[in-house]
Amino acid sequence: MGERILVTGGTGKTGRRVAGLLRGRGTEVLVASRTPQGAAQVRFDWADAGSYQAAIDRVGAAYLVAPAGPTDLLAAMTPFLERAVEAGVRRFVLLSASSLDEGGPMMGAVHAWLRTHAPEWVVLRPTWFMQNFSEAQHLHTIRDEGTIHSATGDGRVAFIDADDIAAVAVRALMDPGVLSGELILTGPEALSYGAVAALIATASGRSVTHRRESVAGMAARFEQGGVPAAFAGALAAMDGAIAGGAEDRITGEVERVIGSPPRGFAAFAGANVSVWR
């Protein structure tokens, strides 16, 4: 039997899309989950070294989604990464973020580790997901209050569709001669949260507005939603960085890699109307 590709975070926003695309290309996929279901999934927990061996058996490449919760991601992820390299996993594709430079906090430290230790590596640095408005933090306030809360002010973000991230990830996993290093991934247009609210309102036919919060206020909201205090503060600080223009950029990496332009937010909103009603 040949090698297969491990997808950590395999039931999450990008992981499940990556796994589906790989299967569509006839690739054997091993989905890592703390609560596996079915033969194509394996029990895996970053904090449990006893779960590592089954997750790297016959694996040649791995898609890495960091565990939720720990702020020191390098310490949390290194034991598994070291075991995977020792076992012969050659290629690692890490999902990081456009706001996290190599060697910086969180996934930035893992990025630096891969450069030094991984035989082959790609770090995907997408900007903020469009799915944050349809599957994650903003969904409930849009649906229940007609409001998007953020501390981003008038700052703009070139929001990206998770489907486009997954398409790039699959190319990175399957075509090692084509991609290496880091890729900053964005959508086709930079939008303020106010503009996003207006696009969702137009698509859904209901009132949706952007409520401007302070950075401290957003940290408190994240904590109230169950996010650990240190991580909540880090997330709120990212909003503050957006307000200062940190995410106001557009790259052509998605189209360069997959050969077609990324989906725009208006098209995304039109396709997701039902979740906001």
Tab-separated table of C-alpha atoms in Angstrom:
chain	number	residue	atom	x	y	z
A	1	MET	CA	0.000	0.000	0.000
A	2	GLY	CA	1.194	3.527	-0.789
A	3	GLU	CA	1.628	6.616	1.311
A	4	ARG	CA	-1.254	8.665	2.564
A	5	ILE	CA	-1.803	12.266	3.681
A	6	LEU	CA	-2.612	13.147	7.284
A	7	VAL	CA	-5.069	15.995	7.864
A	8	THR	CA	-5.065	17.339	11.419
A	9	GLY	CA	-8.009	19.507	12.350
A	10	GLY	CA	-9.772	17.287	9.839
A	11	THR	CA	-13.290	18.219	10.927
A	12	GLY	CA	-12.635	21.988	11.069
A	13	LYS	CA	-13.230	24.789	8.583
A	14	THR	CA	-10.252	24.117	6.345
A	15	GLY	CA	-9.420	20.541	7.353
A	16	ARG	CA	-12.678	19.013	6.210
A	17	ARG	CA	-12.413	20.858	2.916
A	18	VAL	CA	-8.814	19.730	2.406
A	19	ALA	CA	-9.767	16.122	3.137
A	20	GLY	CA	-12.688	16.256	0.704
A	21	LEU	CA	-10.592	17.686	-2.111
A	22	LEU	CA	-7.852	15.111	-1.562
A	23	ARG	CA	-10.362	12.273	-1.702
A	24	GLY	CA	-11.752	13.760	-4.901
A	25	ARG	CA	-8.293	13.397	-6.420
A	26	GLY	CA	-8.117	9.750	-5.421
A	27	THR	CA	-5.674	10.284	-2.566
A	28	GLU	CA	-5.748	8.158	0.575
A	29	VAL	CA	-6.503	10.529	3.446
A	30	LEU	CA	-6.162	9.964	7.181
A	31	VAL	CA	-8.280	12.434	9.158
A	32	ALA	CA	-7.038	13.130	12.685
A	33	SER	CA	-9.666	13.708	15.348
A	34	ARG	CA	-9.915	13.422	19.117
A	35	THR	CA	-13.207	11.586	18.550
A	36	PRO	CA	-12.716	9.592	15.320
A	37	GLN	CA	-15.637	8.180	13.398
A	38	GLY	CA	-15.099	5.587	10.690
A	39	ALA	CA	-12.104	3.804	9.223
A	40	ALA	CA	-10.726	6.933	7.499
A	41	GLN	CA	-10.271	8.735	10.832
A	42	VAL	CA	-7.704	8.153	13.568
A	43	ARG	CA	-7.725	9.267	17.189
A	44	PHE	CA	-5.208	12.045	17.606
A	45	ASP	CA	-4.512	14.518	20.378
A	46	TRP	CA	-1.531	16.876	20.279
A	47	ALA	CA	-1.201	16.456	24.055
A	48	ASP	CA	-1.210	12.645	23.980
A	49	ALA	CA	2.016	11.101	22.669
A	50	GLY	CA	0.295	7.726	22.728
A	51	SER	CA	-1.843	8.842	19.778
A	52	TYR	CA	1.075	9.809	17.533
A	53	GLN	CA	2.123	6.519	15.974
A	54	ALA	CA	-1.246	5.675	14.436
A	55	ALA	CA	-1.414	9.190	12.974
A	56	ILE	CA	1.914	8.920	11.108
A	57	ASP	CA	1.750	5.298	9.904
A	58	ARG	CA	2.446	5.296	6.138
A	59	VAL	CA	2.067	9.089	6.018
A	60	GLY	CA	4.205	11.042	3.564
A	61	ALA	CA	2.695	14.510	4.032
A	62	ALA	CA	0.704	16.253	6.766
A	63	TYR	CA	-1.643	19.224	6.906
A	64	LEU	CA	-1.136	20.932	10.246
A	65	VAL	CA	-3.837	22.867	12.078
A	66	ALA	CA	-2.681	24.073	15.492
A	67	PRO	CA	-4.560	22.889	18.591
A	68	ALA	CA	-7.050	25.305	20.096
A	69	GLY	CA	-6.295	26.647	23.537
A	70	PRO	CA	-2.495	26.614	24.092
A	71	THR	CA	-0.747	29.960	23.650
A	72	ASP	CA	2.694	28.320	23.379
A	73	LEU	CA	1.974	26.407	20.197
A	74	LEU	CA	5.599	25.472	19.579
A	75	ALA	CA	5.742	23.590	22.877
A	76	ALA	CA	2.375	21.981	22.175
A	77	MET	CA	3.222	20.855	18.619
A	78	THR	CA	6.954	20.049	18.675
A	79	PRO	CA	6.710	16.573	20.268
A	80	PHE	CA	4.477	15.340	17.453
A	81	LEU	CA	6.438	17.141	14.731
A	82	GLU	CA	9.704	15.600	15.928
A	83	ARG	CA	8.138	12.136	15.969
A	84	ALA	CA	6.706	12.658	12.472
A	85	VAL	CA	10.071	13.717	11.015
A	86	GLU	CA	11.751	10.724	12.646
A	87	ALA	CA	9.093	8.436	11.154
A	88	GLY	CA	9.745	9.701	7.631
A	89	VAL	CA	6.996	12.242	7.045
A	90	ARG	CA	8.604	14.455	4.419
A	91	ARG	CA	6.226	17.314	3.719
A	92	PHE	CA	4.418	19.578	6.155
A	93	VAL	CA	1.824	22.201	5.243
A	94	LEU	CA	1.040	24.481	8.196
A	95	LEU	CA	-2.044	26.660	8.421
A	96	SER	CA	-0.839	29.911	9.984
A	97	ALA	CA	-2.126	33.458	9.500
A	98	SER	CA	-1.172	36.563	7.551
A	99	SER	CA	-0.765	38.443	10.829
A	100	LEU	CA	1.817	35.992	12.229
A	101	ASP	CA	5.356	36.456	10.911
A	102	GLU	CA	7.915	33.664	10.966
A	103	GLY	CA	9.514	33.460	14.397
A	104	GLY	CA	6.716	35.461	16.002
A	105	PRO	CA	4.066	34.278	18.459
A	106	MET	CA	1.740	31.307	18.090
A	107	MET	CA	2.090	29.650	14.660
A	108	GLY	CA	4.972	31.994	13.821
A	109	ALA	CA	7.242	29.956	16.099
A	110	VAL	CA	6.116	26.697	14.464
A	111	HIS	CA	6.801	28.281	11.074
A	112	ALA	CA	10.414	28.909	12.127
A	113	TRP	CA	10.745	25.345	13.452
A	114	LEU	CA	9.608	23.887	10.129
A	115	ARG	CA	12.185	25.911	8.210
A	116	THR	CA	14.944	24.442	10.372
A	117	HIS	CA	13.738	20.866	10.801
A	118	ALA	CA	11.255	19.776	8.122
A	119	PRO	CA	12.545	18.085	4.944
A	120	GLU	CA	9.869	19.941	2.890
A	121	TRP	CA	7.478	22.592	4.138
A	122	VAL	CA	4.896	25.168	3.118
A	123	VAL	CA	3.302	27.686	5.477
A	124	LEU	CA	-0.063	29.070	4.406
A	125	ARG	CA	-0.700	32.524	5.825
A	126	PRO	CA	-4.300	33.382	4.930
A	127	THR	CA	-6.013	36.506	6.070
A	128	TRP	CA	-9.309	36.301	7.966
A	129	PHE	CA	-11.861	33.726	6.781
A	130	MET	CA	-15.164	34.636	5.169
A	131	GLN	CA	-16.538	31.668	7.105
A	132	ASN	CA	-16.054	33.632	10.344
A	133	PHE	CA	-19.358	35.242	9.360
A	134	SER	CA	-21.192	32.043	8.381
A	135	GLU	CA	-19.747	29.281	10.592
A	136	ALA	CA	-17.921	30.878	13.503
A	137	GLN	CA	-17.745	33.860	15.817
A	138	HIS	CA	-19.937	36.368	13.948
A	139	LEU	CA	-22.694	33.988	12.833
A	140	HIS	CA	-24.796	34.133	15.973
A	141	THR	CA	-24.729	37.903	16.418
A	142	ILE	CA	-25.594	38.440	12.760
A	143	ARG	CA	-28.470	35.994	12.945
A	144	ASP	CA	-29.751	36.940	16.404
A	145	GLU	CA	-28.935	40.664	16.642
A	146	GLY	CA	-28.269	41.803	13.091
A	147	THR	CA	-24.869	42.962	14.360
A	148	ILE	CA	-21.177	42.303	13.736
A	149	HIS	CA	-18.999	43.224	16.726
A	150	SER	CA	-15.321	44.097	16.225
A	151	ALA	CA	-12.574	46.462	17.328
A	152	THR	CA	-11.388	46.901	13.736
A	153	GLY	CA	-12.743	50.431	13.214
A	154	ASP	CA	-12.427	51.368	9.547
A	155	GLY	CA	-9.583	48.915	8.976
A	156	ARG	CA	-9.891	46.716	5.918
A	157	VAL	CA	-9.314	42.996	5.378
A	158	ALA	CA	-9.123	41.036	2.118
A	159	PHE	CA	-11.285	38.225	3.526
A	160	ILE	CA	-10.673	34.806	1.969
A	161	ASP	CA	-12.972	31.841	1.393
A	162	ALA	CA	-11.903	28.649	3.196
A	163	ASP	CA	-12.531	26.765	-0.053
A	164	ASP	CA	-9.751	28.770	-1.693
A	165	ILE	CA	-7.405	28.070	1.225
A	166	ALA	CA	-8.161	24.354	0.931
A	167	ALA	CA	-7.472	24.363	-2.803
A	168	VAL	CA	-4.055	25.926	-2.216
A	169	ALA	CA	-3.353	23.476	0.626
A	170	VAL	CA	-4.084	20.481	-1.595
A	171	ARG	CA	-1.704	21.772	-4.239
A	172	ALA	CA	0.945	22.287	-1.557
A	173	LEU	CA	0.457	18.764	-0.212
A	174	MET	CA	0.427	16.988	-3.550
A	175	ASP	CA	2.847	18.980	-5.723
A	176	PRO	CA	6.093	19.322	-3.750
A	177	GLY	CA	8.030	20.439	-6.814
A	178	VAL	CA	5.759	23.438	-7.269
A	179	LEU	CA	5.357	25.058	-3.865
A	180	SER	CA	7.662	25.740	-0.952
A	181	GLY	CA	8.148	28.439	1.676
A	182	GLU	CA	5.386	30.775	2.856
A	183	LEU	CA	2.321	31.975	0.958
A	184	ILE	CA	0.254	34.968	2.054
A	185	LEU	CA	-3.292	34.255	0.870
A	186	THR	CA	-6.007	36.881	0.465
A	187	GLY	CA	-9.323	37.367	-1.234
A	188	PRO	CA	-9.699	39.714	-4.214
A	189	GLU	CA	-10.782	42.875	-2.355
A	190	ALA	CA	-10.083	44.616	0.940
A	191	LEU	CA	-13.238	45.438	2.906
A	192	SER	CA	-14.030	47.083	6.227
A	193	TYR	CA	-16.328	45.258	8.621
A	194	GLY	CA	-18.905	47.911	7.855
A	195	ALA	CA	-18.708	47.041	4.161
A	196	VAL	CA	-19.031	43.351	5.009
A	197	ALA	CA	-22.148	44.084	7.055
A	198	ALA	CA	-23.633	45.953	4.096
A	199	LEU	CA	-22.930	43.054	1.703
A	200	ILE	CA	-24.527	40.559	4.077
A	201	ALA	CA	-27.522	42.879	4.504
A	202	THR	CA	-27.951	43.174	0.725
A	203	ALA	CA	-27.720	39.414	0.200
A	204	SER	CA	-29.977	38.436	3.105
A	205	GLY	CA	-32.529	41.224	2.813
A	206	ARG	CA	-32.272	42.108	6.500
A	207	SER	CA	-30.587	44.823	8.539
A	208	VAL	CA	-26.974	44.018	9.473
A	209	THR	CA	-24.673	46.634	10.994
A	210	HIS	CA	-21.135	46.802	12.361
A	211	ARG	CA	-20.852	47.685	16.042
A	212	ARG	CA	-17.507	49.226	16.920
A	213	GLU	CA	-15.999	47.870	20.129
A	214	SER	CA	-12.805	48.728	21.980
A	215	VAL	CA	-9.977	46.201	22.054
A	216	ALA	CA	-10.657	45.614	25.753
A	217	GLY	CA	-14.349	45.230	25.036
A	218	MET	CA	-13.680	42.604	22.379
A	219	ALA	CA	-11.360	40.691	24.706
A	220	ALA	CA	-14.163	40.615	27.272
A	221	ARG	CA	-16.623	39.371	24.646
A	222	PHE	CA	-14.273	36.572	23.629
A	223	GLU	CA	-13.839	35.558	27.280
A	224	GLN	CA	-17.594	35.547	27.795
A	225	GLY	CA	-17.781	33.166	24.842
A	226	GLY	CA	-15.447	30.713	26.573
A	227	VAL	CA	-12.082	31.735	25.089
A	228	PRO	CA	-9.194	31.558	27.610
A	229	ALA	CA	-8.141	35.021	28.813
A	230	ALA	CA	-4.670	35.074	27.221
A	231	PHE	CA	-5.993	33.900	23.860
A	232	ALA	CA	-8.944	36.301	24.052
A	233	GLY	CA	-6.523	39.179	24.531
A	234	ALA	CA	-4.445	38.058	21.574
A	235	LEU	CA	-7.515	37.837	19.329
A	236	ALA	CA	-8.721	41.279	20.385
A	237	ALA	CA	-5.258	42.718	19.738
A	238	MET	CA	-5.488	41.378	16.180
A	239	ASP	CA	-8.637	43.466	15.740
A	240	GLY	CA	-6.659	46.471	16.906
A	241	ALA	CA	-3.964	45.695	14.350
A	242	ILE	CA	-6.589	45.556	11.608
A	243	ALA	CA	-7.803	49.000	12.693
A	244	GLY	CA	-4.238	50.200	12.165
A	245	GLY	CA	-4.095	48.829	8.610
A	246	ALA	CA	-2.146	45.612	9.225
A	247	GLU	CA	-4.403	43.504	6.967
A	248	ASP	CA	-5.084	46.052	4.233
A	249	ARG	CA	-3.348	44.214	1.380
A	250	ILE	CA	-4.153	41.957	-1.561
A	251	THR	CA	-1.891	39.288	-2.989
A	252	GLY	CA	-2.248	37.214	-6.149
A	253	GLU	CA	-1.052	33.960	-4.589
A	254	VAL	CA	-4.356	32.085	-4.756
A	255	GLU	CA	-4.737	32.603	-8.499
A	256	ARG	CA	-1.047	31.888	-9.081
A	257	VAL	CA	-1.324	28.534	-7.323
A	258	ILE	CA	-4.731	27.218	-8.401
A	259	GLY	CA	-5.111	29.033	-11.724
A	260	SER	CA	-8.379	30.833	-10.929
A	261	PRO	CA	-9.183	33.955	-8.902
A	262	PRO	CA	-10.410	33.693	-5.301
A	263	ARG	CA	-14.097	34.146	-4.587
A	264	GLY	CA	-15.258	37.640	-3.675
A	265	PHE	CA	-17.327	38.435	-0.603
A	266	ALA	CA	-20.517	39.338	-2.485
A	267	ALA	CA	-20.563	35.899	-4.125
A	268	PHE	CA	-19.850	34.268	-0.772
A	269	ALA	CA	-22.693	36.194	0.893
A	270	GLY	CA	-25.108	35.254	-1.862
A	271	ALA	CA	-24.284	31.578	-1.408
A	272	ASN	CA	-24.778	31.662	2.383
A	273	VAL	CA	-27.999	33.634	2.800
A	274	SER	CA	-29.829	30.783	4.542
A	275	VAL	CA	-27.493	30.742	7.581
A	276	TRP	CA	-28.278	34.349	8.484
A	277	ARG	CA	-32.061	34.079	8.312
